[in-house]
Amino acid sequence: MIYVALFLAMILLRLVLTHQSRLRDQTYPIVLAILFLFVAFRLDVGCDWNGYHRHFLSQLDLGFADALAQREPLWWVLVQMVGALGLGYPWLNVVAALIFFAGVHALARKQPDRLGFLILLYPVLILNMPMSGIRQAASIGLMCMGFVAFSNGRAARFTIFTLLATGFHSSAGVFLLLAPLVGHGWIKARLLVAFALAGPGIYLLATGDSAQLALSRYVDTGVDAFGAFYRAALLALTSGLFFLILRPAWQARFPTDHRIVVLGALMMMATLPLIGLSSVIADRIGYFLVPLQATILARIPSLGLGTTGLFLSVAPYAVLLMMLVVWTVHSTHFHYCYLPYDSWLFSMPKIYQLPN
């Protein structure tokens, strides 16, 4: 199967380049481009393909004013722009993938092992978001840029990127509560400000229209996210690994990224009990945390942990490969949404072309 074969090829490539960091960095943009083409130019692939096609068609008869009046207005403006340019629906997937991979690249540039970071994103984040949930994929790309701004101590940039991400997917708004913690000093004072804002912030998020819609759709309704428990469990395991084993070495080796990773790991731990409220809500927040999870796992080889570090470096790839194989072989949901894989890279079907 193409999805497993692609992941295996990337793992083998990373294994071959284990001791060749310069060649890894040179190979990384090639793999990034291949993944972009694989994702962006897919045809009739992804569980949300038809849903987003309906988004596109419904917006064609409306204008920019109508787009701005919608929830998550930046998404609808993007849909409107693609239609206004006379481009067919598949181009919406291309633009969303471009935003996603631009954000991934911005975060990857901060990694000692860019290739490993990208590979670790593939089975969970890349296959589920830019290959299906393209609205949240664009939001995640912008949040990756926000995480970079957080690490660099740029509070205004972090806030701007988070607001932009929220304009595509409202669940990104939860990260606005982290804005007071951006920076590298006065942590106690920043925590006090964060806690002071958390109360009204959480209240506003919980009582807003988007939250009420989410609660009405996903809490006590029987609507569940496929595989949410396993993805949340993987996040929680990564969080536990970070706090129990990796954190001291991490703080010494990567001090500028320590705060955002600690906060991300705490949120990862919280996604597992959140499933008890709603697996969909937990899953949606969890996807935003996968880039931080990959950051933790991809940097293990750089922490100097000896034999333990060697085992922990290999384990994530093995676990993700096992999860991907089980998902692709046994999930009827996967077979319905992702098979067969097809691409329109060289020719878009007329059914998706707009009339001149």
JSON list of C-alpha atoms in Angstrom, two decimals, residues 124-286:
[
{"chain": "A", "resi": 124, "resn": "VAL", "atom": "CA", "xyz": [-0.80, 11.08, 12.25]},
{"chain": "A", "resi": 125, "resn": "LEU", "atom": "CA", "xyz": [-0.76, 14.72, 11.25]},
{"chain": "A", "resi": 126, "resn": "ILE", "atom": "CA", "xyz": [-0.08, 14.78, 7.51]},
{"chain": "A", "resi": 127, "resn": "LEU", "atom": "CA", "xyz": [-2.38, 11.90, 6.60]},
{"chain": "A", "resi": 128, "resn": "ASN", "atom": "CA", "xyz": [-5.25, 13.22, 8.72]},
{"chain": "A", "resi": 129, "resn": "MET", "atom": "CA", "xyz": [-5.04, 16.98, 8.23]},
{"chain": "A", "resi": 130, "resn": "PRO", "atom": "CA", "xyz": [-3.83, 18.31, 4.84]},
{"chain": "A", "resi": 131, "resn": "MET", "atom": "CA", "xyz": [-5.02, 15.06, 3.26]},
{"chain": "A", "resi": 132, "resn": "SER", "atom": "CA", "xyz": [-8.49, 15.43, 4.74]},
{"chain": "A", "resi": 133, "resn": "GLY", "atom": "CA", "xyz": [-9.26, 18.24, 7.21]},
{"chain": "A", "resi": 134, "resn": "ILE", "atom": "CA", "xyz": [-7.76, 21.04, 5.12]},
{"chain": "A", "resi": 135, "resn": "ARG", "atom": "CA", "xyz": [-9.32, 23.90, 7.12]},
{"chain": "A", "resi": 136, "resn": "GLN", "atom": "CA", "xyz": [-7.66, 22.75, 10.32]},
{"chain": "A", "resi": 137, "resn": "ALA", "atom": "CA", "xyz": [-4.50, 21.92, 8.35]},
{"chain": "A", "resi": 138, "resn": "ALA", "atom": "CA", "xyz": [-4.14, 25.58, 7.35]},
{"chain": "A", "resi": 139, "resn": "SER", "atom": "CA", "xyz": [-4.77, 26.58, 10.97]},
{"chain": "A", "resi": 140, "resn": "ILE", "atom": "CA", "xyz": [-2.10, 24.15, 12.20]},
{"chain": "A", "resi": 141, "resn": "GLY", "atom": "CA", "xyz": [0.39, 25.57, 9.71]},
{"chain": "A", "resi": 142, "resn": "LEU", "atom": "CA", "xyz": [-0.17, 29.05, 11.12]},
{"chain": "A", "resi": 143, "resn": "MET", "atom": "CA", "xyz": [0.13, 27.74, 14.69]},
{"chain": "A", "resi": 144, "resn": "CYS", "atom": "CA", "xyz": [3.49, 26.18, 13.78]},
{"chain": "A", "resi": 145, "resn": "MET", "atom": "CA", "xyz": [4.62, 29.69, 12.86]},
{"chain": "A", "resi": 146, "resn": "GLY", "atom": "CA", "xyz": [3.17, 30.83, 16.18]},
{"chain": "A", "resi": 147, "resn": "PHE", "atom": "CA", "xyz": [5.20, 28.22, 18.06]},
{"chain": "A", "resi": 148, "resn": "VAL", "atom": "CA", "xyz": [8.35, 29.53, 16.36]},
{"chain": "A", "resi": 149, "resn": "ALA", "atom": "CA", "xyz": [7.43, 33.06, 17.44]},
{"chain": "A", "resi": 150, "resn": "PHE", "atom": "CA", "xyz": [6.86, 31.80, 21.00]},
{"chain": "A", "resi": 151, "resn": "SER", "atom": "CA", "xyz": [10.31, 30.19, 21.08]},
{"chain": "A", "resi": 152, "resn": "ASN", "atom": "CA", "xyz": [11.84, 33.41, 19.80]},
{"chain": "A", "resi": 153, "resn": "GLY", "atom": "CA", "xyz": [10.13, 35.42, 22.55]},
{"chain": "A", "resi": 154, "resn": "ARG", "atom": "CA", "xyz": [7.94, 37.38, 20.11]},
{"chain": "A", "resi": 155, "resn": "ALA", "atom": "CA", "xyz": [4.62, 37.81, 21.93]},
{"chain": "A", "resi": 156, "resn": "ALA", "atom": "CA", "xyz": [3.01, 40.04, 19.29]},
{"chain": "A", "resi": 157, "resn": "ARG", "atom": "CA", "xyz": [3.88, 37.65, 16.47]},
{"chain": "A", "resi": 158, "resn": "PHE", "atom": "CA", "xyz": [2.64, 34.66, 18.47]},
{"chain": "A", "resi": 159, "resn": "THR", "atom": "CA", "xyz": [-0.66, 36.43, 19.12]},
{"chain": "A", "resi": 160, "resn": "ILE", "atom": "CA", "xyz": [-1.04, 37.46, 15.47]},
{"chain": "A", "resi": 161, "resn": "PHE", "atom": "CA", "xyz": [-0.37, 33.96, 14.16]},
{"chain": "A", "resi": 162, "resn": "THR", "atom": "CA", "xyz": [-2.76, 32.47, 16.73]},
{"chain": "A", "resi": 163, "resn": "LEU", "atom": "CA", "xyz": [-5.50, 34.92, 15.73]},
{"chain": "A", "resi": 164, "resn": "LEU", "atom": "CA", "xyz": [-4.93, 34.07, 12.07]},
{"chain": "A", "resi": 165, "resn": "ALA", "atom": "CA", "xyz": [-5.08, 30.35, 12.89]},
{"chain": "A", "resi": 166, "resn": "THR", "atom": "CA", "xyz": [-8.34, 30.96, 14.78]},
{"chain": "A", "resi": 167, "resn": "GLY", "atom": "CA", "xyz": [-9.72, 32.64, 11.67]},
{"chain": "A", "resi": 168, "resn": "PHE", "atom": "CA", "xyz": [-9.35, 29.30, 9.89]},
{"chain": "A", "resi": 169, "resn": "HIS", "atom": "CA", "xyz": [-10.31, 26.97, 12.77]},
{"chain": "A", "resi": 170, "resn": "SER", "atom": "CA", "xyz": [-11.79, 28.33, 15.98]},
{"chain": "A", "resi": 171, "resn": "SER", "atom": "CA", "xyz": [-10.23, 25.64, 18.21]},
{"chain": "A", "resi": 172, "resn": "ALA", "atom": "CA", "xyz": [-6.85, 27.38, 17.76]},
{"chain": "A", "resi": 173, "resn": "GLY", "atom": "CA", "xyz": [-8.21, 30.12, 20.03]},
{"chain": "A", "resi": 174, "resn": "VAL", "atom": "CA", "xyz": [-7.29, 28.08, 23.10]},
{"chain": "A", "resi": 175, "resn": "PHE", "atom": "CA", "xyz": [-3.62, 28.92, 22.45]},
{"chain": "A", "resi": 176, "resn": "LEU", "atom": "CA", "xyz": [-4.29, 32.62, 23.02]},
{"chain": "A", "resi": 177, "resn": "LEU", "atom": "CA", "xyz": [-4.18, 31.78, 26.73]},
{"chain": "A", "resi": 178, "resn": "LEU", "atom": "CA", "xyz": [-0.45, 31.13, 26.32]},
{"chain": "A", "resi": 179, "resn": "ALA", "atom": "CA", "xyz": [0.32, 34.64, 25.05]},
{"chain": "A", "resi": 180, "resn": "PRO", "atom": "CA", "xyz": [1.29, 36.07, 28.49]},
{"chain": "A", "resi": 181, "resn": "LEU", "atom": "CA", "xyz": [3.90, 33.33, 28.86]},
{"chain": "A", "resi": 182, "resn": "VAL", "atom": "CA", "xyz": [5.86, 34.30, 25.74]},
{"chain": "A", "resi": 183, "resn": "GLY", "atom": "CA", "xyz": [9.39, 35.42, 26.64]},
{"chain": "A", "resi": 184, "resn": "HIS", "atom": "CA", "xyz": [12.35, 34.23, 28.63]},
{"chain": "A", "resi": 185, "resn": "GLY", "atom": "CA", "xyz": [12.09, 36.02, 31.96]},
{"chain": "A", "resi": 186, "resn": "TRP", "atom": "CA", "xyz": [9.76, 36.83, 34.87]},
{"chain": "A", "resi": 187, "resn": "ILE", "atom": "CA", "xyz": [8.05, 33.47, 34.66]},
{"chain": "A", "resi": 188, "resn": "LYS", "atom": "CA", "xyz": [6.21, 33.89, 37.97]},
{"chain": "A", "resi": 189, "resn": "ALA", "atom": "CA", "xyz": [4.77, 37.24, 36.95]},
{"chain": "A", "resi": 190, "resn": "ARG", "atom": "CA", "xyz": [3.81, 35.83, 33.56]},
{"chain": "A", "resi": 191, "resn": "LEU", "atom": "CA", "xyz": [2.12, 32.86, 35.18]},
{"chain": "A", "resi": 192, "resn": "LEU", "atom": "CA", "xyz": [0.09, 35.18, 37.39]},
{"chain": "A", "resi": 193, "resn": "VAL", "atom": "CA", "xyz": [-1.03, 37.13, 34.33]},
{"chain": "A", "resi": 194, "resn": "ALA", "atom": "CA", "xyz": [-1.82, 33.91, 32.48]},
{"chain": "A", "resi": 195, "resn": "PHE", "atom": "CA", "xyz": [-3.89, 32.58, 35.38]},
{"chain": "A", "resi": 196, "resn": "ALA", "atom": "CA", "xyz": [-5.62, 35.94, 35.70]},
{"chain": "A", "resi": 197, "resn": "LEU", "atom": "CA", "xyz": [-6.57, 35.82, 32.02]},
{"chain": "A", "resi": 198, "resn": "ALA", "atom": "CA", "xyz": [-7.33, 32.11, 31.97]},
{"chain": "A", "resi": 199, "resn": "GLY", "atom": "CA", "xyz": [-10.55, 32.44, 33.91]},
{"chain": "A", "resi": 200, "resn": "PRO", "atom": "CA", "xyz": [-12.27, 35.02, 31.69]},
{"chain": "A", "resi": 201, "resn": "GLY", "atom": "CA", "xyz": [-10.47, 33.62, 28.64]},
{"chain": "A", "resi": 202, "resn": "ILE", "atom": "CA", "xyz": [-11.81, 30.11, 29.19]},
{"chain": "A", "resi": 203, "resn": "TYR", "atom": "CA", "xyz": [-15.24, 31.57, 29.95]},
{"chain": "A", "resi": 204, "resn": "LEU", "atom": "CA", "xyz": [-15.28, 33.51, 26.68]},
{"chain": "A", "resi": 205, "resn": "LEU", "atom": "CA", "xyz": [-14.09, 30.48, 24.72]},
{"chain": "A", "resi": 206, "resn": "ALA", "atom": "CA", "xyz": [-16.63, 28.24, 26.42]},
{"chain": "A", "resi": 207, "resn": "THR", "atom": "CA", "xyz": [-19.57, 30.63, 25.97]},
{"chain": "A", "resi": 208, "resn": "GLY", "atom": "CA", "xyz": [-18.75, 31.80, 22.44]},
{"chain": "A", "resi": 209, "resn": "ASP", "atom": "CA", "xyz": [-20.76, 30.74, 19.43]},
{"chain": "A", "resi": 210, "resn": "SER", "atom": "CA", "xyz": [-18.07, 28.36, 18.21]},
{"chain": "A", "resi": 211, "resn": "ALA", "atom": "CA", "xyz": [-17.83, 26.63, 21.56]},
{"chain": "A", "resi": 212, "resn": "GLN", "atom": "CA", "xyz": [-21.59, 26.34, 21.88]},
{"chain": "A", "resi": 213, "resn": "LEU", "atom": "CA", "xyz": [-21.79, 24.86, 18.40]},
{"chain": "A", "resi": 214, "resn": "ALA", "atom": "CA", "xyz": [-19.01, 22.40, 19.26]},
{"chain": "A", "resi": 215, "resn": "LEU", "atom": "CA", "xyz": [-20.73, 21.41, 22.50]},
{"chain": "A", "resi": 216, "resn": "SER", "atom": "CA", "xyz": [-24.06, 20.90, 20.75]},
{"chain": "A", "resi": 217, "resn": "ARG", "atom": "CA", "xyz": [-22.40, 18.81, 18.05]},
{"chain": "A", "resi": 218, "resn": "TYR", "atom": "CA", "xyz": [-19.90, 16.73, 19.98]},
{"chain": "A", "resi": 219, "resn": "VAL", "atom": "CA", "xyz": [-20.75, 16.47, 23.70]},
{"chain": "A", "resi": 220, "resn": "ASP", "atom": "CA", "xyz": [-23.13, 13.68, 24.68]},
{"chain": "A", "resi": 221, "resn": "THR", "atom": "CA", "xyz": [-24.23, 13.23, 21.07]},
{"chain": "A", "resi": 222, "resn": "GLY", "atom": "CA", "xyz": [-22.61, 9.91, 20.23]},
{"chain": "A", "resi": 223, "resn": "VAL", "atom": "CA", "xyz": [-20.34, 11.62, 17.68]},
{"chain": "A", "resi": 224, "resn": "ASP", "atom": "CA", "xyz": [-16.80, 10.27, 18.05]},
{"chain": "A", "resi": 225, "resn": "ALA", "atom": "CA", "xyz": [-13.47, 10.81, 16.33]},
{"chain": "A", "resi": 226, "resn": "PHE", "atom": "CA", "xyz": [-12.07, 7.60, 14.85]},
{"chain": "A", "resi": 227, "resn": "GLY", "atom": "CA", "xyz": [-8.78, 6.69, 16.55]},
{"chain": "A", "resi": 228, "resn": "ALA", "atom": "CA", "xyz": [-8.92, 9.66, 18.93]},
{"chain": "A", "resi": 229, "resn": "PHE", "atom": "CA", "xyz": [-8.06, 7.57, 21.98]},
{"chain": "A", "resi": 230, "resn": "TYR", "atom": "CA", "xyz": [-4.92, 6.15, 20.37]},
{"chain": "A", "resi": 231, "resn": "ARG", "atom": "CA", "xyz": [-3.73, 9.55, 19.18]},
{"chain": "A", "resi": 232, "resn": "ALA", "atom": "CA", "xyz": [-4.39, 11.09, 22.60]},
{"chain": "A", "resi": 233, "resn": "ALA", "atom": "CA", "xyz": [-2.64, 8.17, 24.31]},
{"chain": "A", "resi": 234, "resn": "LEU", "atom": "CA", "xyz": [0.41, 8.71, 22.10]},
{"chain": "A", "resi": 235, "resn": "LEU", "atom": "CA", "xyz": [0.42, 12.39, 23.05]},
{"chain": "A", "resi": 236, "resn": "ALA", "atom": "CA", "xyz": [0.14, 11.51, 26.74]},
{"chain": "A", "resi": 237, "resn": "LEU", "atom": "CA", "xyz": [2.98, 8.96, 26.48]},
{"chain": "A", "resi": 238, "resn": "THR", "atom": "CA", "xyz": [5.18, 11.58, 24.81]},
{"chain": "A", "resi": 239, "resn": "SER", "atom": "CA", "xyz": [4.35, 14.03, 27.57]},
{"chain": "A", "resi": 240, "resn": "GLY", "atom": "CA", "xyz": [5.21, 11.49, 30.25]},
{"chain": "A", "resi": 241, "resn": "LEU", "atom": "CA", "xyz": [8.47, 10.63, 28.50]},
{"chain": "A", "resi": 242, "resn": "PHE", "atom": "CA", "xyz": [9.41, 14.30, 28.37]},
{"chain": "A", "resi": 243, "resn": "PHE", "atom": "CA", "xyz": [8.73, 15.02, 32.05]},
{"chain": "A", "resi": 244, "resn": "LEU", "atom": "CA", "xyz": [10.14, 11.77, 33.44]},
{"chain": "A", "resi": 245, "resn": "ILE", "atom": "CA", "xyz": [13.28, 11.36, 31.32]},
{"chain": "A", "resi": 246, "resn": "LEU", "atom": "CA", "xyz": [14.00, 14.05, 28.76]},
{"chain": "A", "resi": 247, "resn": "ARG", "atom": "CA", "xyz": [13.32, 17.37, 30.48]},
{"chain": "A", "resi": 248, "resn": "PRO", "atom": "CA", "xyz": [16.64, 17.96, 32.34]},
{"chain": "A", "resi": 249, "resn": "ALA", "atom": "CA", "xyz": [18.76, 17.28, 29.25]},
{"chain": "A", "resi": 250, "resn": "TRP", "atom": "CA", "xyz": [16.31, 19.22, 27.10]},
{"chain": "A", "resi": 251, "resn": "GLN", "atom": "CA", "xyz": [16.47, 22.32, 29.29]},
{"chain": "A", "resi": 252, "resn": "ALA", "atom": "CA", "xyz": [20.27, 22.31, 29.11]},
{"chain": "A", "resi": 253, "resn": "ARG", "atom": "CA", "xyz": [20.44, 21.62, 25.37]},
{"chain": "A", "resi": 254, "resn": "PHE", "atom": "CA", "xyz": [17.45, 23.65, 24.09]},
{"chain": "A", "resi": 255, "resn": "PRO", "atom": "CA", "xyz": [16.71, 26.39, 26.65]},
{"chain": "A", "resi": 256, "resn": "THR", "atom": "CA", "xyz": [14.94, 28.77, 24.25]},
{"chain": "A", "resi": 257, "resn": "ASP", "atom": "CA", "xyz": [12.37, 26.12, 23.30]},
{"chain": "A", "resi": 258, "resn": "HIS", "atom": "CA", "xyz": [11.95, 24.74, 26.81]},
{"chain": "A", "resi": 259, "resn": "ARG", "atom": "CA", "xyz": [8.94, 26.81, 27.86]},
{"chain": "A", "resi": 260, "resn": "ILE", "atom": "CA", "xyz": [6.75, 26.16, 24.81]},
{"chain": "A", "resi": 261, "resn": "VAL", "atom": "CA", "xyz": [7.56, 22.44, 24.94]},
{"chain": "A", "resi": 262, "resn": "VAL", "atom": "CA", "xyz": [6.70, 22.24, 28.65]},
{"chain": "A", "resi": 263, "resn": "LEU", "atom": "CA", "xyz": [3.37, 23.98, 28.01]},
{"chain": "A", "resi": 264, "resn": "GLY", "atom": "CA", "xyz": [2.72, 21.77, 25.00]},
{"chain": "A", "resi": 265, "resn": "ALA", "atom": "CA", "xyz": [3.52, 18.63, 26.99]},
{"chain": "A", "resi": 266, "resn": "LEU", "atom": "CA", "xyz": [1.09, 19.69, 29.71]},
{"chain": "A", "resi": 267, "resn": "MET", "atom": "CA", "xyz": [-1.62, 20.16, 27.09]},
{"chain": "A", "resi": 268, "resn": "MET", "atom": "CA", "xyz": [-0.76, 16.77, 25.58]},
{"chain": "A", "resi": 269, "resn": "MET", "atom": "CA", "xyz": [-1.34, 15.16, 28.96]},
{"chain": "A", "resi": 270, "resn": "ALA", "atom": "CA", "xyz": [-4.71, 16.92, 29.24]},
{"chain": "A", "resi": 271, "resn": "THR", "atom": "CA", "xyz": [-6.04, 15.57, 25.93]},
{"chain": "A", "resi": 272, "resn": "LEU", "atom": "CA", "xyz": [-6.46, 12.05, 27.31]},
{"chain": "A", "resi": 273, "resn": "PRO", "atom": "CA", "xyz": [-8.96, 12.91, 30.10]},
{"chain": "A", "resi": 274, "resn": "LEU", "atom": "CA", "xyz": [-10.63, 15.40, 27.75]},
{"chain": "A", "resi": 275, "resn": "ILE", "atom": "CA", "xyz": [-11.75, 12.42, 25.66]},
{"chain": "A", "resi": 276, "resn": "GLY", "atom": "CA", "xyz": [-14.18, 11.66, 28.47]},
{"chain": "A", "resi": 277, "resn": "LEU", "atom": "CA", "xyz": [-15.98, 14.89, 27.59]},
{"chain": "A", "resi": 278, "resn": "SER", "atom": "CA", "xyz": [-15.70, 14.63, 23.82]},
{"chain": "A", "resi": 279, "resn": "SER", "atom": "CA", "xyz": [-13.31, 12.63, 21.67]},
{"chain": "A", "resi": 280, "resn": "VAL", "atom": "CA", "xyz": [-13.83, 15.09, 18.80]},
{"chain": "A", "resi": 281, "resn": "ILE", "atom": "CA", "xyz": [-12.85, 18.16, 20.85]},
{"chain": "A", "resi": 282, "resn": "ALA", "atom": "CA", "xyz": [-9.84, 16.33, 22.34]},
{"chain": "A", "resi": 283, "resn": "ASP", "atom": "CA", "xyz": [-8.78, 15.16, 18.90]},
{"chain": "A", "resi": 284, "resn": "ARG", "atom": "CA", "xyz": [-9.04, 18.60, 17.34]},
{"chain": "A", "resi": 285, "resn": "ILE", "atom": "CA", "xyz": [-6.88, 20.17, 20.05]},
{"chain": "A", "resi": 286, "resn": "GLY", "atom": "CA", "xyz": [-4.53, 17.20, 19.94]}
]
